[in-house]
Amino acid sequence: MRNIRLHLFIPILFWVLPQFTIAQGRKEKRVENPIVVPDSILNVPPSTDIEFDTPELSLSDSVPSSDSTKVVPKGEIETLINYYGEDSIITDFKQNKIFLHKEAWFEYGNIRLDADLIIIDWDKSELFASGVTDSLGNITGNPIFKEGGTSYEIRKEMRYNFKTQKAIIKDVVTEQQDGLLRGETIKKAADGSIYMDHGYYTTCNLAEPHWHISAAKIKSIRGKQVVTGPFNLYFNDIPTPIGLPFGIIPDTPEEKASGIVFPSYGQEQRRGLFLRDFGYYFAFNDYIHSRLTGDIYSNGGWGAKAATIYKKRYKYNGSFNVDYQSFKSPETQENPLDFTSVWVSWQHTPESRGNSRFSASVNAGTQNYNNLVINPNNFANNVRSDFTSNIAYSKTFAGTPFSMSANLRHSQNIQTDEVNITLPDIALNMNRQSPFQNSKFEPLKTLNVALNFNLQNSINNRITPALGVQNLLFQQQDFGEFEQQQQTPAILPFNLANLPQLLRDANNGARSTIPISSNFTLFKYFTGTASMNYTELWYLEKINYYYNDVENRVDRISENGFNRVGFYTSSFNLNTNVYGFYTFKNSKKIEAIRHHMQPSFGFNYTPDFSDPSYGFYQNVQVDSSGRRQLFSRHQGFIFQGAPLGESRSLSISIRNVLEAKIKTESDTAEVKTKKIPLLQTLNVTTNYNFAADSFQLAPINFNTRTSFFENKLSINLSATMDPYATGVTRNSQGTEITRRVNSFAWSRGQGIGRIRNANVNITGSLNPSKNEKSRGEVRDEITNNFLAQGGEMNEFIENEITNIVNDPSQYIDWSIPWNLGFGYNVSYNRQTNGNTNITQALNINGDLSLTEKWKVNFNTGYDFSTSKITQTMISIARDLHCWQMNVSWIPFGTFTSYNIDIRVKSAMIQDLLKVNRRRSFFDR
């Protein structure tokens, strides 16, 4: 019976439940009021201009099945939808639409739409957005659409299918990397690409941009490039004749963008009209970029350049550049020019990790490169004469006190064409070891021993005369006499043809040193240091000298075979500190002056290694009169030889620092003071050799340094005084010469001595700003500003910041109205014979802000010795908002030239849109 009741109940239940549901639906329908809205809302422009894929919307059940084996079908809406309307939200169930009014927004996934009117069409998965026109005809609340990192500022309306991610937008502005795109009508594809009708591209962010590129059709491929049809360049909405049949602008991060490098043009006096730096930039990957460019000149020259930068995170980074220039002027020219030049630069910097390190800094090339090839981007190289390079590898052996290093060194003087290459330079070092560190006796406890081994091979193109030897040791003993006899050395051209001879004449050797030292305290206030150094030199030859009575000169013969030189020196130094104070009790400005004096005394002993028993020197007849001199058997070798003569000398050094404490004004009753330097340093050094038979007292050296006006003015002074007198004698030819004599100057009425050389350097910087920034501070400020704007540091950004810091024209502080820097240098030299030489030069540099947007920079100087103005450069900078103008002019000299450069501030297209004019002149 119970089963029959159950069977009857189930059909009744299935009949009642649908009826109850229908009744509930009818009840809700009766409660719903009819929708009454203005026509401006319902009469939405038809959507006939766009075709969307609009399958029916299907929502999955929000309550999942408890059976884990059943798969719930995936709906077309994949994430939560949020929307909001400040004024009202109206739902139309007939059309299945929602109307959002006033400061409304819609969010779905990575998209967000803001506008005063948003219409959601659920049937079509479509959004419509526009502004609202008020009673006065003003439109407010225009749509702003964001998808991921891309933003669209819409002036009229848009339709967007949030299922297919396609859109049609009327009158829109969107940002693409550093640029802005604007078009009357655009169609947005699902991958973010944009097809634009009657649009323009610009990097100026003003409502009315200063310039733009206008084209009938523009396509933007997100993350790749912007492609245009025929376009024109506009300035302030004025069309110009500048344009191209098509345009390609990269839309990738700058550090990943490959593309054409557009050339600069101009004219040089000798090489004629040119197109310079035209080529291609290769961004291979995140680790290496290269640029290949070429130059061509109308008078027959050409050039090729290759530049590469590379970086491996946490390991190393660097750059490698090669510049090859070839030119041959027409035979019809009055002063024909024919040259081929090459310059190579390589910078490699490792990260500080591990036990080994490899670094490189190479600057090398042909002698004529910097004399003939003008570098407008690095003018300083054109006036430099010396260049050095170094390639180094070092390694520390973990768990041991040993380390090693290997270097390849290069130095080059482009004025004398002298080249010196040290290959290799290998060093093995043992850190200082304290074998008796547990001893209670302090001198023994602090005793330490080290070991240094150095192996070098040097290649030099200076020619050593095969016949005739000058004794350099004796020439250097007299002030000025060595300079009189010294001649400019002959130079062998450094090229492949002479390489075999250069290798045969290479200078090589090995040196080992063992320094032993100990520190201890004496008499409570003195610090003593005892040390001894043993040096061992190894060579593969030595020199034998003989007197050539036919030519009346000394000649030499090289004797091959292993040859060693061993010598040692010892010293004991004692130093202390003395402080003196002078207090001004009644002074209103100065509170006290402090004098810090640090005297140091040292005794040094070196045996006489010129004794014949050592075999390091040879006593040789030098002229027909029978006069004899000692010659070192290792003269001119890479580590020279053993020192000449016994030395038992007392060295004296006194360092002085003078400071003042002054009172400063304060708003409170409390007195504040600050320290100012009166003399930052004043040093006096000399030594006295008790073992010498003459000239026992060495020249006295002075140097001092101080600054004034909060370091705005600095003064450096150095001088050397010879305490010995001079007298007139006759040489072997009977000519009267002035030489030093072994008598003090004051004993012959010549004062306390003669100043042999002196140098004064005065530098200063003046500007109304109290917070003048150094290059390091400028670098930190730019970096911090970049990071504050959400930027991320990488190799590309670091290089750009470095370029800005090194080129002040790219980073001009317009807040400082003027800045003046100056430097004055005077050098004095007096030879023994009384001849004096004085050189002095003045250098002035600075800048002046004519207006808020105009700034003039200058750098000039005057050489008083030649009565000529030194190399001068004048530049003008103009801030044009989205453009930067720089004009530089070198009015005279070897590198006379001018350069006018107007470029878009955006680094991405500054090579594409550049009005650049250069003109250079060689001396006529």
Coordinates of N, CA and C in Angstrom, one line a residue, residues 368-566:
N368 N 97.7 58.1 -37.7 CA 97.0 59.3 -38.4 C 95.5 59.3 -38.1
Y369 N 95.0 58.3 -37.4 CA 93.5 58.3 -37.3 C 93.0 59.5 -36.6
N370 N 93.5 59.8 -35.4 CA 93.0 61.0 -34.6 C 93.5 62.3 -35.2
N371 N 94.5 62.3 -36.1 CA 94.9 63.5 -36.7 C 94.1 63.9 -37.9
L372 N 93.5 62.9 -38.5 CA 92.8 63.1 -39.8 C 91.3 62.9 -39.7
V373 N 90.8 61.9 -38.9 CA 89.4 61.5 -38.9 C 88.8 62.3 -37.7
I374 N 87.9 63.2 -38.0 CA 87.2 64.0 -37.0 C 86.1 63.2 -36.4
N375 N 86.1 63.1 -35.1 CA 85.0 62.4 -34.4 C 84.1 63.4 -33.7
P376 N 83.0 63.8 -34.3 CA 82.1 64.8 -33.7 C 81.5 64.4 -32.4
N377 N 81.4 63.1 -32.1 CA 80.8 62.7 -30.9 C 81.8 62.6 -29.7
N378 N 83.1 62.6 -30.0 CA 84.1 62.5 -29.0 C 85.3 63.3 -29.4
F379 N 85.1 64.6 -29.3 CA 86.1 65.5 -29.8 C 87.4 65.4 -28.9
A380 N 87.3 65.0 -27.7 CA 88.5 64.9 -26.8 C 89.6 64.0 -27.4
N381 N 89.1 62.9 -28.1 CA 90.1 62.0 -28.7 C 91.0 62.7 -29.8
N382 N 90.4 63.7 -30.4 CA 91.2 64.4 -31.5 C 92.3 65.2 -30.9
V383 N 92.3 65.6 -29.6 CA 93.4 66.4 -29.1 C 94.2 65.6 -28.1
R384 N 94.0 64.3 -27.9 CA 94.8 63.5 -27.1 C 96.0 62.9 -27.9
S385 N 97.1 62.7 -27.2 CA 98.3 62.2 -27.8 C 98.7 60.8 -27.3
D386 N 98.3 60.5 -26.1 CA 98.6 59.2 -25.6 C 97.4 58.3 -25.4
F387 N 97.5 57.0 -25.8 CA 96.4 56.1 -25.6 C 97.0 54.8 -25.0
T388 N 96.3 54.2 -24.0 CA 96.8 53.0 -23.4 C 95.7 51.9 -23.4
S389 N 96.2 50.7 -23.3 CA 95.3 49.5 -23.3 C 95.8 48.5 -22.3
N390 N 94.8 47.7 -21.9 CA 95.2 46.6 -20.9 C 94.2 45.5 -21.0
I391 N 94.7 44.3 -21.2 CA 93.8 43.1 -21.1 C 94.4 42.3 -20.0
A392 N 93.5 42.0 -19.0 CA 94.0 41.4 -17.8 C 93.1 40.2 -17.4
Y393 N 93.8 39.2 -16.8 CA 93.2 38.0 -16.2 C 93.8 37.8 -14.9
S394 N 93.0 37.6 -13.9 CA 93.5 37.3 -12.5 C 92.7 36.2 -11.9
K395 N 93.4 35.5 -11.0 CA 92.8 34.3 -10.3 C 93.3 34.2 -8.9
T396 N 92.4 33.9 -8.0 CA 92.8 33.7 -6.6 C 92.6 32.2 -6.3
F397 N 93.6 31.5 -5.8 CA 93.5 30.1 -5.5 C 92.9 30.0 -4.1
A398 N 91.6 29.5 -4.1 CA 90.9 29.4 -2.8 C 91.6 28.5 -1.9
G399 N 91.6 28.9 -0.6 CA 92.2 28.1 0.4 C 93.7 28.2 0.5
T400 N 94.3 29.1 -0.3 CA 95.8 29.3 -0.3 C 96.0 30.8 -0.3
P401 N 97.3 31.2 0.1 CA 97.6 32.6 0.0 C 98.1 33.1 -1.3
F402 N 97.9 32.2 -2.4 CA 98.5 32.5 -3.7 C 97.4 33.1 -4.6
S403 N 97.9 33.9 -5.5 CA 97.1 34.5 -6.6 C 98.0 34.7 -7.8
M404 N 97.4 34.8 -8.9 CA 98.1 35.1 -10.2 C 97.4 36.0 -11.0
S405 N 98.1 36.7 -11.9 CA 97.5 37.6 -12.9 C 98.3 37.6 -14.2
A406 N 97.7 37.8 -15.3 CA 98.3 37.9 -16.6 C 97.8 39.1 -17.3
N407 N 98.7 39.9 -17.9 CA 98.3 41.1 -18.5 C 98.9 41.3 -19.9
L408 N 98.2 41.9 -20.8 CA 98.7 42.4 -22.0 C 98.6 43.9 -22.0
R409 N 99.7 44.6 -22.0 CA 99.6 46.1 -21.9 C 100.1 46.7 -23.2
H410 N 99.5 47.8 -23.6 CA 99.8 48.6 -24.8 C 99.8 50.1 -24.5
S411 N 100.8 50.8 -25.0 CA 100.8 52.2 -24.9 C 101.3 52.8 -26.2
Q412 N 100.7 53.9 -26.6 CA 101.0 54.5 -27.9 C 100.9 56.0 -27.9
N413 N 101.9 56.6 -28.5 CA 101.9 58.1 -28.6 C 101.8 58.4 -30.1
I414 N 100.6 59.1 -30.4 CA 100.4 59.3 -31.8 C 101.1 60.5 -32.3
Q415 N 101.8 61.3 -31.4 CA 102.7 62.4 -31.9 C 104.1 61.9 -32.3
T416 N 104.7 61.0 -31.5 CA 106.0 60.5 -31.8 C 105.9 59.1 -32.5
D417 N 104.7 58.5 -32.5 CA 104.5 57.2 -33.1 C 105.3 56.1 -32.4
E418 N 105.6 56.3 -31.1 CA 106.2 55.3 -30.3 C 105.2 54.3 -29.8
V419 N 105.4 53.0 -29.9 CA 104.5 52.0 -29.4 C 105.2 51.0 -28.5
N420 N 104.6 50.7 -27.4 CA 105.2 49.8 -26.5 C 104.2 48.7 -26.1
I421 N 104.5 47.5 -26.3 CA 103.6 46.4 -26.0 C 104.2 45.4 -25.0
T422 N 103.6 45.2 -23.9 CA 104.1 44.2 -22.9 C 103.3 42.9 -23.0
L423 N 103.9 41.9 -23.6 CA 103.2 40.6 -23.8 C 104.1 39.5 -23.7
P424 N 103.9 38.7 -22.6 CA 102.9 38.8 -21.5 C 103.5 39.6 -20.3
D425 N 102.7 39.9 -19.4 CA 103.1 40.3 -18.1 C 102.4 39.4 -17.0
I426 N 103.2 38.4 -16.6 CA 102.6 37.4 -15.7 C 103.2 37.6 -14.3
A427 N 102.3 37.6 -13.3 CA 102.7 37.8 -11.9 C 102.1 36.7 -11.0
L428 N 102.9 36.1 -10.1 CA 102.4 35.2 -9.1 C 102.8 35.7 -7.8
N429 N 101.8 35.9 -6.9 CA 102.0 36.6 -5.6 C 101.5 35.7 -4.5
M430 N 102.2 35.8 -3.4 CA 101.8 35.2 -2.1 C 101.5 36.3 -1.1
N431 N 100.3 36.3 -0.6 CA 99.9 37.3 0.4 C 100.9 37.2 1.6
R432 N 100.9 38.4 2.4 CA 101.8 38.4 3.5 C 101.4 37.3 4.6
Q433 N 102.4 36.6 5.0 CA 102.1 35.6 6.0 C 102.9 35.9 7.3
S434 N 102.2 35.6 8.4 CA 102.8 35.9 9.8 C 103.1 34.6 10.4
P435 N 104.4 34.1 10.3 CA 104.7 32.8 10.9 C 104.8 32.8 12.4
F436 N 105.0 34.0 13.0 CA 105.1 34.0 14.5 C 104.0 34.8 15.1
Q437 N 102.8 34.7 14.6 CA 101.7 35.5 15.1 C 101.3 35.1 16.5
N438 N 101.7 34.0 17.0 CA 101.3 33.6 18.4 C 102.4 34.0 19.4
S439 N 103.4 34.6 18.9 CA 104.5 35.1 19.8 C 104.1 36.2 20.6
K440 N 104.6 36.3 21.8 CA 104.3 37.4 22.8 C 105.2 38.6 22.5
F441 N 106.3 38.5 21.8 CA 107.2 39.6 21.5 C 106.6 40.3 20.3
E442 N 106.3 41.6 20.5 CA 105.5 42.3 19.4 C 106.3 42.4 18.1
P443 N 107.6 42.7 18.0 CA 108.3 42.7 16.7 C 108.2 41.4 16.0
L444 N 108.3 40.3 16.8 CA 108.2 39.0 16.2 C 106.8 38.6 15.8
K445 N 105.8 39.0 16.6 CA 104.4 38.7 16.3 C 103.9 39.4 15.1
T446 N 104.4 40.6 14.8 CA 103.9 41.3 13.6 C 104.8 41.1 12.4
L447 N 105.8 40.2 12.5 CA 106.7 39.9 11.4 C 105.9 39.2 10.3
N448 N 106.0 39.7 9.1 CA 105.3 39.1 7.9 C 106.2 39.0 6.7
V449 N 105.9 38.0 5.9 CA 106.8 37.7 4.8 C 105.8 37.5 3.6
A450 N 106.2 38.0 2.4 CA 105.5 37.9 1.2 C 106.4 37.4 0.1
L451 N 105.8 37.1 -1.1 CA 106.6 36.6 -2.2 C 105.9 37.1 -3.5
N452 N 106.7 37.8 -4.4 CA 106.1 38.3 -5.6 C 107.0 37.9 -6.8
F453 N 106.5 37.3 -7.8 CA 107.2 36.9 -9.0 C 106.6 37.5 -10.2
N454 N 107.4 38.1 -11.1 CA 106.9 38.8 -12.2 C 107.7 38.5 -13.4
L455 N 107.1 38.1 -14.5 CA 107.7 37.8 -15.8 C 107.2 38.7 -16.9
Q456 N 108.0 39.4 -17.6 CA 107.6 40.3 -18.6 C 108.4 40.2 -19.9
N457 N 107.7 40.5 -21.0 CA 108.3 40.5 -22.3 C 107.8 41.8 -23.0
S458 N 108.7 42.7 -23.3 CA 108.3 44.0 -23.8 C 108.8 44.2 -25.3
I459 N 107.9 44.7 -26.1 CA 108.2 45.0 -27.5 C 108.1 46.5 -27.7
N460 N 109.2 47.1 -28.2 CA 109.2 48.6 -28.3 C 109.8 48.9 -29.7
N461 N 109.2 49.9 -30.4 CA 109.7 50.3 -31.7 C 110.8 51.4 -31.6
R462 N 111.3 51.7 -30.4 CA 112.4 52.7 -30.4 C 113.7 52.0 -30.7
I463 N 114.4 52.6 -31.6 CA 115.6 52.0 -32.1 C 116.8 52.3 -31.2
T464 N 117.5 51.3 -30.7 CA 118.7 51.4 -29.9 C 119.9 51.4 -30.8
P465 N 120.7 52.4 -30.8 CA 121.9 52.5 -31.7 C 122.8 51.3 -31.5
A466 N 123.2 50.7 -32.6 CA 124.1 49.5 -32.5 C 125.5 49.9 -32.0
L467 N 125.9 51.1 -32.3 CA 127.3 51.5 -32.0 C 127.2 52.8 -31.1
G468 N 128.1 52.9 -30.2 CA 128.1 54.0 -29.3 C 127.2 53.9 -28.2
V469 N 127.7 54.0 -26.9 CA 126.9 53.8 -25.7 C 127.0 55.1 -24.9
Q470 N 125.8 55.6 -24.5 CA 125.8 56.7 -23.6 C 125.6 56.2 -22.1
N471 N 126.3 56.7 -21.2 CA 126.1 56.2 -19.8 C 125.0 57.0 -19.2
L472 N 123.8 56.4 -19.1 CA 122.7 57.1 -18.6 C 122.7 57.4 -17.2
L473 N 123.4 56.5 -16.4 CA 123.5 56.7 -15.0 C 124.1 58.0 -14.6
F474 N 125.2 58.4 -15.2 CA 126.0 59.6 -14.9 C 125.3 60.8 -15.5
Q475 N 124.6 60.7 -16.6 CA 123.9 61.8 -17.2 C 122.7 62.3 -16.3
Q476 N 122.1 61.4 -15.6 CA 121.0 61.7 -14.8 C 121.3 62.4 -13.5
Q477 N 122.6 62.4 -13.1 CA 123.0 62.9 -11.8 C 122.9 64.5 -11.8
D478 N 123.1 65.1 -12.9 CA 123.1 66.6 -13.0 C 121.8 67.1 -13.5
F479 N 121.2 68.1 -12.8 CA 120.0 68.8 -13.2 C 120.3 69.4 -14.6
G480 N 119.4 69.1 -15.5 CA 119.4 69.8 -16.8 C 120.4 69.3 -17.8
E481 N 121.6 68.7 -17.3 CA 122.6 68.2 -18.3 C 122.0 67.1 -19.1
F482 N 121.2 66.2 -18.5 CA 120.7 65.1 -19.2 C 119.7 65.6 -20.3
E483 N 119.0 66.6 -19.9 CA 118.0 67.1 -20.9 C 118.8 67.7 -22.1
Q484 N 119.9 68.3 -21.9 CA 120.7 69.0 -23.0 C 121.2 67.9 -23.9
Q485 N 121.7 66.7 -23.4 CA 122.3 65.7 -24.2 C 121.3 64.8 -24.8
Q486 N 120.1 64.8 -24.2 CA 119.1 63.8 -24.7 C 118.6 64.2 -26.1
Q487 N 118.4 63.2 -26.9 CA 118.0 63.4 -28.3 C 116.7 62.6 -28.5
T488 N 115.9 63.1 -29.5 CA 114.7 62.4 -29.8 C 115.1 61.0 -30.4
P489 N 114.6 59.9 -29.8 CA 115.0 58.6 -30.3 C 114.4 58.3 -31.7
A490 N 115.1 57.5 -32.4 CA 114.7 57.1 -33.7 C 113.6 56.0 -33.5
I491 N 112.6 56.0 -34.4 CA 111.4 55.1 -34.3 C 111.3 54.2 -35.5
L492 N 111.1 52.9 -35.3 CA 110.9 52.0 -36.4 C 109.4 51.9 -36.6
P493 N 108.9 52.0 -37.8 CA 107.4 51.9 -38.0 C 106.9 50.6 -37.5
F494 N 105.8 50.7 -36.8 CA 105.2 49.5 -36.1 C 104.2 48.9 -37.1
N495 N 104.7 47.9 -37.9 CA 103.8 47.3 -38.9 C 104.3 45.8 -39.1
L496 N 103.5 45.1 -39.9 CA 103.8 43.7 -40.1 C 105.1 43.4 -40.7
A497 N 105.6 44.3 -41.6 CA 106.9 44.1 -42.2 C 108.0 44.1 -41.2
N498 N 107.9 44.9 -40.2 CA 109.0 45.1 -39.2 C 108.8 44.2 -38.0
L499 N 107.7 43.4 -38.0 CA 107.4 42.6 -36.8 C 108.5 41.6 -36.5
P500 N 109.1 40.9 -37.4 CA 110.2 40.0 -37.1 C 111.4 40.7 -36.3
Q501 N 111.7 41.9 -36.8 CA 112.8 42.6 -36.1 C 112.4 43.1 -34.7
L502 N 111.1 43.5 -34.6 CA 110.6 43.9 -33.3 C 110.6 42.8 -32.3
L503 N 110.3 41.6 -32.8 CA 110.3 40.4 -31.9 C 111.7 40.0 -31.5
R504 N 112.7 40.2 -32.4 CA 114.1 39.8 -32.1 C 114.6 40.8 -31.0
D505 N 114.2 42.1 -31.1 CA 114.7 43.1 -30.2 C 113.9 43.2 -28.9
A506 N 113.0 42.3 -28.7 CA 112.1 42.4 -27.5 C 112.9 42.3 -26.3
N507 N 112.5 43.0 -25.3 CA 113.2 43.1 -24.0 C 112.4 42.3 -23.0
N508 N 113.0 41.3 -22.4 CA 112.3 40.4 -21.5 C 113.2 40.1 -20.2
G509 N 112.5 39.6 -19.2 CA 113.2 39.2 -18.0 C 112.2 38.8 -16.9
A510 N 112.7 38.4 -15.8 CA 111.9 38.0 -14.7 C 112.4 38.6 -13.4
R511 N 111.5 38.9 -12.5 CA 111.9 39.6 -11.2 C 111.1 38.9 -10.1
S512 N 111.9 38.6 -9.0 CA 111.3 38.0 -7.8 C 111.6 38.9 -6.6
T513 N 110.7 39.2 -5.8 CA 110.9 40.1 -4.6 C 110.4 39.4 -3.4
I514 N 111.1 39.5 -2.3 CA 110.7 38.9 -1.0 C 110.7 40.1 0.0
P515 N 109.6 40.7 0.3 CA 109.5 41.7 1.3 C 109.3 41.2 2.7
I516 N 110.0 41.6 3.6 CA 109.9 41.2 5.1 C 109.8 42.4 5.9
S517 N 108.7 42.5 6.7 CA 108.5 43.7 7.5 C 107.9 43.4 8.9
S518 N 108.1 44.3 9.8 CA 107.5 44.2 11.1 C 107.1 45.5 11.7
N519 N 106.0 45.6 12.4 CA 105.5 46.9 12.9 C 105.5 46.8 14.5
F520 N 105.8 47.8 15.2 CA 105.8 47.8 16.6 C 105.8 49.2 17.1
T521 N 105.4 49.4 18.4 CA 105.3 50.7 19.1 C 106.6 50.9 19.9
L522 N 107.1 52.2 19.8 CA 108.2 52.6 20.6 C 107.9 53.8 21.4
F523 N 108.3 53.7 22.7 CA 108.1 54.9 23.6 C 106.7 55.4 23.6
K524 N 105.7 54.6 23.4 CA 104.3 54.8 23.6 C 103.7 55.7 22.5
Y525 N 104.5 56.7 21.9 CA 103.9 57.6 21.0 C 104.5 57.4 19.6
F526 N 105.4 56.5 19.4 CA 106.1 56.3 18.1 C 105.7 54.9 17.5
T527 N 105.5 54.9 16.2 CA 105.3 53.6 15.5 C 106.5 53.4 14.6
G528 N 107.1 52.2 14.8 CA 108.3 51.8 14.1 C 108.0 50.7 13.1
T529 N 108.7 50.8 11.9 CA 108.5 49.7 10.9 C 109.9 49.4 10.4
A530 N 110.3 48.1 10.6 CA 111.5 47.6 10.1 C 111.2 46.7 8.9
S531 N 112.0 46.9 7.8 CA 111.7 46.1 6.6 C 113.0 45.8 5.9
M532 N 113.0 44.7 5.1 CA 114.0 44.3 4.2 C 113.4 43.7 3.0
N533 N 114.0 44.1 1.8 CA 113.5 43.6 0.5 C 114.6 43.0 -0.2
Y534 N 114.4 41.7 -0.6 CA 115.4 41.1 -1.5 C 114.8 41.0 -2.9
T535 N 115.6 41.3 -3.9 CA 115.2 41.3 -5.3 C 116.1 40.4 -6.1
E536 N 115.6 39.6 -6.9 CA 116.3 38.7 -7.8 C 115.8 38.9 -9.2
L537 N 116.8 39.3 -10.2 CA 116.5 39.5 -11.6 C 117.1 38.4 -12.4
W538 N 116.3 37.9 -13.4 CA 116.8 36.9 -14.3 C 116.7 37.4 -15.7
Y539 N 117.8 37.4 -16.5 CA 117.9 37.7 -17.9 C 118.6 36.6 -18.7
L540 N 118.4 36.7 -20.0 CA 119.0 35.7 -20.9 C 120.2 36.3 -21.6
E541 N 120.7 37.5 -21.2 CA 121.9 38.0 -21.8 C 122.5 39.1 -20.8
K542 N 123.7 39.6 -21.1 CA 124.2 40.7 -20.4 C 125.1 41.5 -21.4
I543 N 125.6 42.7 -21.0 CA 126.3 43.5 -22.0 C 127.8 43.6 -21.5
N544 N 128.7 43.4 -22.5 CA 130.1 43.6 -22.3 C 130.5 44.9 -23.0
Y545 N 131.2 45.8 -22.4 CA 131.6 47.1 -22.9 C 133.1 47.1 -23.3
Y546 N 133.5 47.9 -24.3 CA 134.9 48.1 -24.6 C 135.1 49.4 -25.2
Y547 N 136.3 49.9 -25.1 CA 136.6 51.2 -25.6 C 137.1 51.1 -27.0
N548 N 136.5 51.8 -28.0 CA 136.8 51.8 -29.4 C 137.8 53.0 -29.6
D549 N 139.1 52.8 -29.6 CA 140.0 53.9 -29.7 C 140.0 54.5 -31.1
V550 N 139.6 53.8 -32.1 CA 139.5 54.4 -33.5 C 138.4 55.5 -33.5
E551 N 137.3 55.2 -33.0 CA 136.1 56.1 -33.0 C 136.1 56.9 -31.8
N552 N 136.9 56.7 -30.8 CA 137.0 57.4 -29.5 C 135.6 57.3 -28.9
R553 N 135.1 56.1 -28.7 CA 133.8 55.9 -28.1 C 133.7 54.6 -27.4
V554 N 132.6 54.4 -26.6 CA 132.4 53.1 -26.0 C 131.4 52.3 -26.8
D555 N 131.7 51.1 -27.1 CA 130.8 50.2 -27.8 C 130.4 49.0 -26.9
R556 N 129.5 48.2 -27.4 CA 129.0 47.1 -26.5 C 128.8 45.9 -27.4
I557 N 128.9 44.7 -26.7 CA 128.6 43.4 -27.3 C 127.7 42.7 -26.3
S558 N 126.6 42.1 -26.9 CA 125.7 41.3 -26.0 C 126.2 39.9 -25.9
E559 N 126.2 39.4 -24.7 CA 126.6 38.0 -24.4 C 125.4 37.2 -24.0
N560 N 125.1 36.2 -24.8 CA 123.9 35.4 -24.5 C 124.2 34.4 -23.4
G561 N 123.1 34.0 -22.7 CA 123.2 33.1 -21.6 C 122.5 33.6 -20.4
F562 N 122.1 32.6 -19.5 CA 121.4 33.0 -18.3 C 122.2 33.9 -17.5
N563 N 121.6 34.9 -17.0 CA 122.3 35.9 -16.1 C 121.4 36.3 -15.0
R564 N 121.9 36.3 -13.8 CA 121.1 36.7 -12.6 C 121.7 37.9 -11.9
V565 N 120.8 38.7 -11.3 CA 121.2 39.9 -10.5 C 120.4 39.8 -9.2
G566 N 121.2 39.8 -8.1 CA 120.5 39.7 -6.8 C 121.0 40.9 -5.9

